[in-house]
């Protein structure tokens, strides 16, 4: 869980940086060029296959841990006092929501791109898919904007426990560095999802 | 003070349990266990079956007096066992729900008493030092740094009560096992066998049917000896190193 989780954590900032090109204000030119590069480059292809594999492994591990632990607890208390934070004891629920989000998200952009359902655009004489238009189309729908923002809150909660938990599992704790890791984890789980959430909101408002 | 107790009653591991309600008049100076004693005397007078609950030292050092009070293992007071909990922590008219430890590896024997022999078997798997110590030697013959001695002592205060398992939503025994692994590994006498010890104790812990740690931290919140989950990280580190550098079988 910890190793696959840490890998997935490193993926998010990279994804976010690319996405910020959506806000470049150039009618999507930079973003479309970037999207073409990402779909064509063999190294990126290799990394993304690894990424999908890690998502699947992480999810399977999660289901196993959840099932085994539930059986090992046996029965539940009639009264349950609050002795952990909510995210820590609901990682399975949060993870499931995230998985559903990823599937919808990949259908909306990645699959359409792969199937060539995205209308073309010509930039500097090169024809490419106008992914930007698809993105801004989806983000003109308030329902999807809310869906994306809520999903980012869920990811933030999942990260808020997952980030520092991964270090604890790997035994990487230290009097001096553990508070730092925890602070970093909190910052990360707020800033990264916030960065992602800004994009649909911004694009929605820009189209009003 | 007048209290309503909702107590878990269960004849044996294989019976279905249920809550039983009792009204009791208690003094705020009573300990929680004394209050339970009074209740049992009433039950015996009425020729009813008294509530089985475990206790021994009644001074907070043996780890026997285990019950979950209003959802909290060892009750509402931090860093305290049930026997050290007093009725002044409650208010007149309170409803108190009392349940046994819940974990598959701690089967219920009767009512509030659970079988914690799984912990004993974890200790038997390696929670000792296998040298003949002979006569007690001079206290200063092996110099140990103060910080390290204090850390070892903190881990050694674990009384093996099982509240960590009871509190854990995964019924994981990592806090207990790590406390035992660490207090020995931190001192020179225990260091020698630490690699083998951590592997055998973790193996036994898994075999006993405890769940996997997901770092919820509930254990350290409820531990009556306030053992820190830093011990779990330290054990994880030791375990990874021991498995990677493994030379012998356990
Ligand atoms: S670690 Fe704490 S809660 Fe767990 S057995 Fe030891 S004293 Fe009890
Ligand atoms: S009876 Fe010994 S710790 Fe409570």
CSV table of C-alpha atoms and ligand atoms in Angstrom, one decimal:
chain,number,residue,atom,x,y,z
A,1,UNK,CA,0.0,0.0,0.0
A,2,UNK,CA,2.7,2.4,1.1
A,3,UNK,CA,5.0,1.9,-1.9
A,4,UNK,CA,2.3,2.1,-4.6
A,5,UNK,CA,0.7,5.0,-2.7
A,6,UNK,CA,4.0,6.9,-2.7
A,7,UNK,CA,4.4,6.4,-6.4
A,8,UNK,CA,0.9,7.7,-7.1
A,9,UNK,CA,1.7,10.7,-4.9
A,10,UNK,CA,4.6,11.6,-7.1
A,11,UNK,CA,2.4,11.5,-10.2
A,12,UNK,CA,0.0,14.2,-9.1
A,13,UNK,CA,2.2,17.2,-9.2
A,14,UNK,CA,3.4,16.3,-12.7
A,15,UNK,CA,-0.2,15.9,-13.9
A,16,UNK,CA,-1.1,19.2,-12.3
A,17,UNK,CA,1.8,21.1,-13.9
A,18,UNK,CA,0.6,19.9,-17.4
A,19,UNK,CA,-2.9,20.9,-16.6
A,20,UNK,CA,-2.0,24.4,-15.7
A,21,UNK,CA,-1.4,24.9,-19.4
A,22,UNK,CA,-5.2,24.9,-19.6
A,23,UNK,CA,-5.1,28.3,-17.9
A,24,UNK,CA,-2.5,29.7,-20.2
A,25,UNK,CA,-5.1,31.9,-21.9
A,26,UNK,CA,-3.9,31.1,-25.4
A,27,UNK,CA,-7.1,29.4,-26.6
A,28,UNK,CA,-5.6,26.0,-25.7
A,29,UNK,CA,-2.6,26.0,-28.0
A,30,UNK,CA,0.1,25.1,-25.4
A,31,UNK,CA,-2.2,22.5,-23.9
A,32,UNK,CA,-3.0,20.8,-27.1
A,33,UNK,CA,0.7,20.7,-28.1
A,34,UNK,CA,1.4,19.2,-24.7
A,35,UNK,CA,-1.4,16.7,-25.0
A,36,UNK,CA,-0.1,15.6,-28.4
A,37,UNK,CA,3.4,15.2,-27.0
A,38,UNK,CA,2.1,13.2,-24.0
A,39,UNK,CA,0.1,10.7,-26.2
A,40,UNK,CA,2.9,10.3,-28.7
A,41,UNK,CA,6.1,9.9,-26.6
A,42,UNK,CA,7.1,6.3,-26.0
A,43,UNK,CA,8.7,7.1,-22.6
A,44,UNK,CA,5.5,8.7,-21.4
A,45,UNK,CA,3.6,5.7,-22.7
A,46,UNK,CA,5.8,3.4,-20.7
A,47,UNK,CA,5.4,5.5,-17.5
A,48,UNK,CA,1.6,5.7,-18.0
A,49,UNK,CA,1.3,1.9,-18.3
A,50,UNK,CA,3.2,1.8,-15.0
A,51,UNK,CA,0.9,4.3,-13.5
A,52,UNK,CA,-2.3,2.4,-14.5
A,53,UNK,CA,-0.7,-0.8,-13.1
A,54,UNK,CA,0.0,1.0,-9.8
A,55,UNK,CA,-3.5,2.3,-9.6
A,56,UNK,CA,-4.9,-1.2,-10.1
A,57,UNK,CA,-2.4,-2.7,-7.6
A,58,UNK,CA,-3.1,-0.1,-5.0
A,59,UNK,CA,-6.9,-0.6,-5.4
A,60,UNK,CA,-6.6,-4.4,-5.2
A,61,UNK,CA,-4.3,-4.1,-2.1
A,62,UNK,CA,-6.9,-1.8,-0.6
A,63,UNK,CA,-9.7,-4.2,-1.1
A,64,UNK,CA,-7.7,-7.1,0.3
A,65,UNK,CA,-6.6,-5.1,3.4
A,66,UNK,CA,-10.2,-3.9,3.9
A,67,UNK,CA,-11.7,-7.3,3.7
A,68,UNK,CA,-9.1,-9.1,5.9
A,69,UNK,CA,-9.2,-6.4,8.5
A,70,UNK,CA,-12.9,-6.4,8.7
A,71,UNK,CA,-12.9,-10.2,9.3
A,72,UNK,CA,-10.2,-9.8,11.9
A,73,UNK,CA,-12.1,-7.2,13.9
A,74,UNK,CA,-15.0,-9.6,13.9
A,75,UNK,CA,-17.8,-7.7,15.6
A,76,UNK,CA,-18.3,-4.0,16.0
A,77,UNK,CA,-18.9,-1.9,19.1
A,78,UNK,CA,-22.4,-0.7,19.9
A,79,UNK,CA,-20.9,2.6,20.8
A,80,UNK,CA,-17.9,3.8,18.9
A,81,UNK,CA,-15.9,6.6,20.4
A,82,UNK,CA,-14.0,9.0,18.2
A,83,UNK,CA,-10.3,8.1,18.5
A,84,UNK,CA,-9.0,8.5,15.0
A,85,UNK,CA,-9.5,11.1,12.4
A,86,UNK,CA,-12.2,10.5,10.0
A,87,UNK,CA,-10.0,10.1,6.9
A,88,UNK,CA,-7.8,7.5,8.6
A,89,UNK,CA,-10.6,5.2,9.3
A,90,UNK,CA,-12.4,5.7,6.0
A,91,UNK,CA,-9.6,5.3,3.5
A,92,UNK,CA,-11.5,2.5,1.8
A,93,UNK,CA,-14.6,4.6,1.1
A,94,UNK,CA,-12.5,7.5,0.0
A,95,UNK,CA,-10.4,5.2,-2.2
A,96,UNK,CA,-13.5,3.8,-3.8
A,97,UNK,CA,-14.9,7.2,-4.6
A,98,UNK,CA,-11.5,8.1,-6.1
A,99,UNK,CA,-11.5,5.0,-8.3
A,100,UNK,CA,-15.0,5.9,-9.7
A,101,UNK,CA,-13.7,9.4,-10.3
A,102,UNK,CA,-10.7,8.1,-12.1
A,103,UNK,CA,-12.8,5.9,-14.4
A,104,UNK,CA,-15.2,8.8,-15.2
A,105,UNK,CA,-12.3,11.2,-15.7
A,106,UNK,CA,-10.4,8.8,-18.0
A,107,UNK,CA,-13.6,8.2,-20.0
A,108,UNK,CA,-14.2,11.9,-20.4
A,109,UNK,CA,-10.7,12.7,-21.7
A,110,UNK,CA,-8.3,9.8,-22.1
A,111,UNK,CA,-10.6,7.3,-23.8
A,112,UNK,CA,-12.1,9.9,-26.2
A,113,UNK,CA,-8.5,10.9,-27.1
A,114,UNK,CA,-7.5,7.3,-27.7
A,115,UNK,CA,-10.6,6.6,-29.8
A,116,UNK,CA,-10.1,9.7,-31.9
A,117,UNK,CA,-13.4,11.2,-30.9
A,118,UNK,CA,-11.9,14.6,-30.3
A,119,UNK,CA,-12.3,17.2,-33.1
A,120,UNK,CA,-9.0,18.2,-34.8
A,121,UNK,CA,-7.4,21.6,-34.8
A,122,UNK,CA,-4.4,22.8,-36.7
A,123,UNK,CA,-1.6,24.6,-34.8
A,124,UNK,CA,1.4,25.9,-36.7
A,125,UNK,CA,0.5,23.7,-39.6
A,126,UNK,CA,0.3,20.5,-37.6
A,127,UNK,CA,-3.0,18.8,-37.1
A,128,UNK,CA,-3.8,17.5,-33.6
A,129,UNK,CA,-6.8,16.7,-31.4
A,130,UNK,CA,-8.4,19.8,-29.8
A,131,UNK,CA,-8.5,18.3,-26.3
A,132,UNK,CA,-8.7,21.8,-25.0
A,133,UNK,CA,-12.1,22.3,-26.6
A,134,UNK,CA,-13.3,19.1,-25.0
A,135,UNK,CA,-12.1,20.1,-21.6
A,136,UNK,CA,-13.6,23.5,-21.7
A,137,UNK,CA,-16.8,22.0,-23.1
A,138,UNK,CA,-17.1,19.7,-20.0
A,139,UNK,CA,-16.2,22.6,-17.7
A,140,UNK,CA,-18.9,24.7,-19.0
A,141,UNK,CA,-21.3,22.3,-17.3
A,142,UNK,CA,-21.8,23.3,-13.7
A,143,UNK,CA,-22.6,19.7,-12.7
A,144,UNK,CA,-19.2,18.5,-13.9
A,145,UNK,CA,-17.4,21.4,-12.3
A,146,UNK,CA,-19.0,20.5,-8.9
A,147,UNK,CA,-18.2,16.8,-9.6
A,148,UNK,CA,-14.5,17.6,-10.1
A,149,UNK,CA,-14.2,19.9,-7.2
A,150,UNK,CA,-15.9,17.4,-4.8
A,151,UNK,CA,-13.6,14.7,-6.1
A,152,UNK,CA,-10.6,16.8,-5.3
A,153,UNK,CA,-11.8,17.2,-1.7
A,154,UNK,CA,-12.0,13.4,-1.5
A,155,UNK,CA,-8.5,13.1,-2.9
A,156,UNK,CA,-7.3,15.6,-0.4
A,157,UNK,CA,-8.8,13.7,2.5
A,158,UNK,CA,-7.3,10.4,1.2
A,159,UNK,CA,-3.9,12.1,0.9
A,160,UNK,CA,-4.1,13.7,4.3
A,161,UNK,CA,-3.9,10.3,5.8
A,162,UNK,CA,-2.0,8.4,3.1
A,163,UNK,CA,1.0,10.7,2.8
A,164,UNK,CA,2.3,10.4,6.4
A,165,UNK,CA,0.9,6.9,6.8
A,166,UNK,CA,3.2,5.7,4.0
A,167,UNK,CA,6.3,6.9,5.8
A,168,UNK,CA,5.1,5.4,9.1
A,169,UNK,CA,4.6,2.0,7.4
A,170,UNK,CA,8.1,2.1,5.9
A,171,UNK,CA,9.5,2.9,9.3
A,172,UNK,CA,10.8,6.2,8.1
A,173,UNK,CA,10.2,8.1,11.3
A,174,UNK,CA,12.5,10.4,13.1
A,175,UNK,CA,12.2,12.9,15.9
A,176,UNK,CA,13.2,15.8,13.7
A,177,UNK,CA,11.9,14.8,10.3
A,178,UNK,CA,8.5,13.2,11.2
A,179,UNK,CA,6.9,16.5,12.1
A,180,UNK,CA,8.3,17.9,8.9
A,181,UNK,CA,6.8,15.0,6.8
A,182,UNK,CA,3.5,15.5,8.5
A,183,UNK,CA,3.5,19.2,7.8
A,184,UNK,CA,4.5,18.4,4.2
A,185,UNK,CA,1.7,15.9,3.9
A,186,UNK,CA,-0.9,18.4,5.1
A,187,UNK,CA,0.4,21.0,2.8
A,188,UNK,CA,0.5,18.6,-0.1
A,189,UNK,CA,-3.0,17.3,0.5
A,190,UNK,CA,-4.4,20.8,0.5
A,191,UNK,CA,-2.4,22.5,-2.2
A,192,UNK,CA,-2.4,19.8,-4.9
A,193,UNK,CA,-6.1,19.1,-4.9
A,194,UNK,CA,-6.7,22.9,-4.6
A,195,UNK,CA,-4.5,23.4,-7.7
A,196,UNK,CA,-6.6,20.8,-9.6
A,197,UNK,CA,-9.9,22.2,-8.4
A,198,UNK,CA,-9.0,25.7,-9.5
A,199,UNK,CA,-8.9,24.6,-13.2
A,200,UNK,CA,-12.5,23.7,-13.7
A,201,UNK,CA,-13.7,26.6,-11.6
A,202,UNK,CA,-11.6,29.0,-13.5
A,203,UNK,CA,-12.6,27.6,-16.9
A,204,UNK,CA,-16.2,27.6,-15.9
A,205,UNK,CA,-16.1,31.3,-14.8
A,206,UNK,CA,-14.2,32.3,-17.9
A,207,UNK,CA,-17.0,31.0,-20.1
A,208,UNK,CA,-19.8,32.7,-18.3
B,1,UNK,CA,-25.4,9.0,41.9
B,2,UNK,CA,-27.9,7.0,39.9
B,3,UNK,CA,-26.6,5.3,36.8
B,4,UNK,CA,-28.0,3.1,34.1
B,5,UNK,CA,-25.6,0.4,32.9
B,6,UNK,CA,-26.0,-1.4,29.6
B,7,UNK,CA,-23.7,-4.4,30.0
B,8,UNK,CA,-22.8,-6.9,27.3
B,9,UNK,CA,-23.8,-10.4,28.4
B,10,UNK,CA,-22.6,-13.5,26.5
B,11,UNK,CA,-22.6,-17.0,27.8
B,12,UNK,CA,-19.6,-18.2,25.8
B,13,UNK,CA,-17.7,-17.7,22.6
B,14,UNK,CA,-20.3,-19.6,20.7
B,15,UNK,CA,-23.4,-18.0,22.2
B,16,UNK,CA,-25.0,-14.8,20.8
B,17,UNK,CA,-24.5,-11.9,23.1
B,18,UNK,CA,-26.8,-9.0,24.0
B,19,UNK,CA,-27.0,-6.0,26.3
B,20,UNK,CA,-28.6,-6.2,29.7
B,21,UNK,CA,-29.8,-3.0,31.5
B,22,UNK,CA,-29.2,-2.4,35.2
B,23,UNK,CA,-29.9,0.5,37.4
B,24,UNK,CA,-27.4,1.2,40.2
B,25,UNK,CA,-26.8,3.7,42.9
B,26,UNK,CA,-23.1,4.4,43.1
B,27,UNK,CA,-20.8,6.7,45.2
B,28,UNK,CA,-18.5,9.0,43.2
B,29,UNK,CA,-15.6,7.7,45.4
B,30,UNK,CA,-16.0,4.2,44.1
B,31,UNK,CA,-13.6,2.9,41.5
B,32,UNK,CA,-15.3,1.6,38.4
B,33,UNK,CA,-14.6,-2.0,39.4
B,34,UNK,CA,-16.0,-1.4,42.9
B,35,UNK,CA,-19.2,-0.2,41.2
B,36,UNK,CA,-19.2,-3.4,39.2
B,37,UNK,CA,-18.6,-5.4,42.4
B,38,UNK,CA,-21.7,-3.8,44.0
B,39,UNK,CA,-23.7,-4.6,41.0
B,40,UNK,CA,-22.6,-8.2,41.1
B,41,UNK,CA,-23.5,-8.5,44.8
B,42,UNK,CA,-27.0,-7.3,44.0
B,43,UNK,CA,-27.2,-9.9,41.2
B,44,UNK,CA,-26.0,-12.7,43.5
B,45,UNK,CA,-28.6,-11.6,46.2
B,46,UNK,CA,-31.3,-11.9,43.5
B,47,UNK,CA,-29.8,-15.3,42.6
B,48,UNK,CA,-29.0,-14.0,39.1
B,49,UNK,CA,-25.8,-14.7,37.2
B,50,UNK,CA,-23.2,-12.1,38.1
B,51,UNK,CA,-21.4,-10.3,35.3
B,52,UNK,CA,-18.0,-11.9,34.5
B,53,UNK,CA,-15.3,-9.3,34.3
B,54,UNK,CA,-11.5,-9.8,34.7
B,55,UNK,CA,-9.4,-8.0,37.2
B,56,UNK,CA,-6.3,-8.7,39.3
B,57,UNK,CA,-4.0,-6.0,40.7
B,58,UNK,CA,-6.5,-3.2,40.7
B,59,UNK,CA,-3.5,-0.8,40.7
B,60,UNK,CA,-3.0,-0.3,37.0
B,61,UNK,CA,-0.1,-2.6,36.4
B,62,UNK,CA,-1.4,-6.0,35.4
B,63,UNK,CA,-3.5,-5.2,32.4
B,64,UNK,CA,-6.3,-7.6,33.2
B,65,UNK,CA,-9.3,-5.2,33.9
B,66,UNK,CA,-10.4,-4.9,30.3
B,67,UNK,CA,-13.7,-3.3,29.2
B,68,UNK,CA,-14.8,-0.8,26.6
B,69,UNK,CA,-16.8,2.0,28.4
B,70,UNK,CA,-18.9,4.1,26.1
B,71,UNK,CA,-16.9,3.1,23.1
B,72,UNK,CA,-13.5,3.8,24.8
B,73,UNK,CA,-11.2,0.9,25.9
B,74,UNK,CA,-10.5,1.6,29.6
B,75,UNK,CA,-13.0,4.4,29.7
B,76,UNK,CA,-13.0,8.1,29.3
B,77,UNK,CA,-9.9,9.0,31.3
B,78,UNK,CA,-6.6,9.2,29.4
B,79,UNK,CA,-3.7,7.1,30.3
B,80,UNK,CA,-5.7,5.1,32.9
B,81,UNK,CA,-6.8,1.5,33.2
B,82,UNK,CA,-10.4,0.7,34.3
B,83,UNK,CA,-9.3,-0.2,37.8
B,84,UNK,CA,-7.9,3.3,38.2
B,85,UNK,CA,-11.0,5.0,36.8
B,86,UNK,CA,-13.3,6.5,39.4
B,87,UNK,CA,-17.0,7.1,39.3
B,88,UNK,CA,-16.4,10.9,39.8
B,89,UNK,CA,-15.6,10.9,36.1
B,90,UNK,CA,-19.3,10.2,35.4
B,91,UNK,CA,-22.4,12.3,36.2
B,92,UNK,CA,-25.6,11.4,38.0
B,93,UNK,CA,-28.1,10.0,35.5
B,94,UNK,CA,-25.5,8.8,33.0
B,95,UNK,CA,-26.1,5.8,30.8
B,96,UNK,CA,-22.9,3.8,30.6
B,97,UNK,CA,-22.4,1.2,27.9
B,98,UNK,CA,-20.0,-1.6,28.8
B,99,UNK,CA,-18.6,-3.9,26.2
B,100,UNK,CA,-15.8,-6.5,26.0
B,101,UNK,CA,-12.7,-6.1,23.8
B,102,UNK,CA,-13.8,-6.9,20.3
B,103,UNK,CA,-11.3,-8.7,18.0
B,104,UNK,CA,-11.3,-12.1,16.4
B,105,UNK,CA,-8.0,-12.9,18.0
B,106,UNK,CA,-9.5,-12.2,21.5
B,107,UNK,CA,-12.5,-14.6,21.6
B,108,UNK,CA,-15.0,-13.9,24.4
B,109,UNK,CA,-14.9,-16.4,27.2
B,110,UNK,CA,-17.9,-14.9,29.1
B,111,UNK,CA,-19.5,-11.5,29.3
B,112,UNK,CA,-16.7,-9.0,29.5
B,113,UNK,CA,-13.9,-11.5,29.8
B,114,UNK,CA,-11.9,-12.3,26.6
B,115,UNK,CA,-9.1,-14.8,26.0
B,116,UNK,CA,-5.9,-12.9,25.4
B,117,UNK,CA,-3.6,-15.9,25.3
B,118,UNK,CA,-2.7,-14.8,21.7
B,119,UNK,CA,-0.6,-12.1,23.4
B,120,UNK,CA,1.2,-14.7,25.5
B,121,UNK,CA,2.1,-16.7,22.4
B,122,UNK,CA,3.5,-13.5,20.7
B,123,UNK,CA,5.7,-13.1,23.8
B,124,UNK,CA,6.7,-16.8,23.7
B,125,UNK,CA,7.7,-16.4,20.1
B,126,UNK,CA,10.6,-14.0,21.0
B,127,UNK,CA,9.8,-11.5,23.7
B,128,UNK,CA,12.7,-12.6,25.9
B,129,UNK,CA,16.4,-12.7,26.0
B,130,UNK,CA,17.9,-16.2,25.8
B,131,UNK,CA,20.9,-15.9,28.0
B,132,UNK,CA,21.5,-17.2,31.5
B,133,UNK,CA,21.7,-14.0,33.5
B,134,UNK,CA,23.0,-15.6,36.6
B,135,UNK,CA,23.5,-13.2,39.5
B,136,UNK,CA,22.3,-9.6,39.0
B,137,UNK,CA,25.3,-7.7,37.8
B,138,UNK,CA,26.5,-4.3,38.9
B,139,UNK,CA,24.0,-1.7,37.5
B,140,UNK,CA,26.8,0.4,35.9
B,141,UNK,CA,28.8,-2.4,34.2
B,142,UNK,CA,27.0,-1.8,30.9
B,143,UNK,CA,26.8,1.9,30.3
B,144,UNK,CA,23.5,2.8,28.5
B,145,UNK,CA,22.8,6.3,27.3
B,146,UNK,CA,20.1,8.1,29.3
B,147,UNK,CA,17.9,8.8,26.3
B,148,UNK,CA,18.0,5.2,25.1
B,149,UNK,CA,17.3,3.9,28.6
B,150,UNK,CA,14.3,6.2,28.8
B,151,UNK,CA,13.0,5.1,25.5
B,152,UNK,CA,13.4,1.5,26.4
B,153,UNK,CA,11.6,2.1,29.7
B,154,UNK,CA,8.7,3.9,27.9
B,155,UNK,CA,8.2,0.9,25.7
B,156,UNK,CA,8.6,-1.5,28.6
B,157,UNK,CA,5.7,0.1,30.4
B,158,UNK,CA,3.2,-1.8,28.2
B,159,UNK,CA,1.1,-3.9,30.5
B,160,UNK,CA,-0.2,-6.2,27.7
B,161,UNK,CA,-3.8,-5.2,28.3
B,162,UNK,CA,-4.8,-5.3,24.6
B,163,UNK,CA,-6.6,-2.0,24.6
B,164,UNK,CA,-4.6,-1.1,21.5
B,165,UNK,CA,-6.2,-4.1,19.7
B,166,UNK,CA,-9.6,-3.3,21.1
B,167,UNK,CA,-9.4,0.3,19.9
B,168,UNK,CA,-8.0,-0.5,16.5
B,169,UNK,CA,-10.7,-0.8,13.7
B,170,UNK,CA,-8.4,-3.4,12.1
B,171,UNK,CA,-7.8,-5.3,15.4
B,172,UNK,CA,-4.1,-5.0,14.8
B,173,UNK,CA,-1.6,-5.8,17.6
B,174,UNK,CA,1.2,-3.7,16.2
B,175,UNK,CA,1.4,-1.3,19.2
B,176,UNK,CA,1.7,-4.2,21.7
B,177,UNK,CA,4.2,-6.2,19.6
B,178,UNK,CA,6.3,-3.1,18.7
B,179,UNK,CA,6.5,-2.1,22.4
B,180,UNK,CA,7.8,-5.5,23.3
B,181,UNK,CA,10.2,-5.7,20.3
B,182,UNK,CA,11.6,-2.3,21.0
B,183,UNK,CA,12.1,-2.3,24.7
B,184,UNK,CA,14.4,-5.3,24.2
B,185,UNK,CA,16.1,-4.2,21.0
B,186,UNK,CA,17.0,-0.8,22.5
B,187,UNK,CA,19.2,-2.4,25.2
B,188,UNK,CA,22.5,-4.1,24.6
B,189,UNK,CA,21.3,-7.4,26.2
B,190,UNK,CA,18.4,-7.6,23.8
B,191,UNK,CA,20.1,-6.2,20.6
B,192,UNK,CA,21.9,-9.5,19.9
B,193,UNK,CA,18.7,-11.3,19.0
B,194,UNK,CA,16.7,-8.4,17.7
B,195,UNK,CA,16.6,-9.5,14.0
B,196,UNK,CA,15.4,-12.9,14.8
B,197,UNK,CA,13.0,-11.7,17.5
B,198,UNK,CA,11.2,-9.2,15.3
B,199,UNK,CA,10.7,-11.7,12.6
B,200,UNK,CA,9.3,-14.4,14.9
B,201,UNK,CA,7.1,-12.1,16.9
B,202,UNK,CA,5.6,-10.5,13.8
B,203,UNK,CA,5.1,-14.0,12.3
B,204,UNK,CA,3.3,-15.1,15.4
B,205,UNK,CA,1.2,-11.9,15.5
B,206,UNK,CA,0.0,-12.6,12.0
B,207,UNK,CA,-0.7,-16.3,12.8
B,208,UNK,CA,-2.8,-15.3,15.7
B,209,UNK,CA,-5.2,-13.5,13.4
B,210,UNK,CA,-4.6,-9.8,14.2
B,211,UNK,CA,-5.4,-7.4,11.4
B,212,UNK,CA,-3.0,-5.2,9.4
B,213,UNK,CA,-2.0,-1.8,10.7
B,214,UNK,CA,-3.4,1.1,8.6
B,215,UNK,CA,-1.9,3.8,10.9
B,216,UNK,CA,-5.2,5.1,12.2
B,217,UNK,CA,-3.5,6.0,15.5
B,218,UNK,CA,-6.5,4.9,17.6
B,219,UNK,CA,-4.2,2.6,19.7
B,220,UNK,CA,-2.0,5.3,21.0
B,221,UNK,CA,-5.0,7.4,21.9
B,222,UNK,CA,-6.5,4.6,24.0
B,223,UNK,CA,-3.4,2.9,25.5
B,224,UNK,CA,-3.4,3.3,29.3
B,225,UNK,CA,0.3,3.5,29.3
B,226,UNK,CA,0.4,6.0,26.4
B,227,UNK,CA,2.8,3.9,24.3
B,228,UNK,CA,3.6,5.9,21.2
B,229,UNK,CA,3.1,4.7,17.6
B,230,UNK,CA,6.7,5.7,17.0
B,231,UNK,CA,7.4,2.2,18.3
B,232,UNK,CA,5.4,0.8,15.3
B,233,UNK,CA,7.5,2.8,12.8
B,234,UNK,CA,10.7,1.6,14.6
B,235,UNK,CA,9.5,-2.0,14.4
B,236,UNK,CA,8.6,-1.6,10.8
B,237,UNK,CA,12.1,-0.3,10.1
B,238,UNK,CA,13.7,-3.2,12.0
B,239,UNK,CA,11.4,-5.7,10.4
B,240,UNK,CA,12.2,-4.6,6.8
B,241,UNK,CA,15.9,-4.6,7.6
B,242,UNK,CA,15.6,-8.1,9.3
B,243,UNK,CA,13.7,-9.6,6.4
B,244,UNK,CA,16.1,-8.1,3.7
B,245,UNK,CA,19.2,-9.2,5.6
B,246,UNK,CA,17.6,-12.5,6.7
B,247,UNK,CA,20.2,-15.3,7.1
B,248,UNK,CA,18.3,-17.9,9.1
B,249,UNK,CA,14.8,-19.2,9.2
B,250,UNK,CA,12.5,-18.4,12.1
C,1,LIG,S1,0.5,-1.1,24.0
C,1,LIG,FE1,-0.8,-0.1,25.5
C,1,LIG,S2,-2.8,-0.7,25.0
C,1,LIG,FE2,-1.5,-2.1,23.9
C,1,LIG,S3,-1.2,-3.8,25.3
C,1,LIG,FE3,0.5,-2.4,25.8
C,1,LIG,S4,-0.3,-1.1,27.4
C,1,LIG,FE4,-2.1,-2.2,26.6
C,2,LIG,S1,-6.7,-4.8,37.5
C,2,LIG,FE1,-4.5,-4.8,37.1
C,2,LIG,S2,-4.4,-3.1,35.7
C,2,LIG,FE2,-6.5,-3.0,36.3
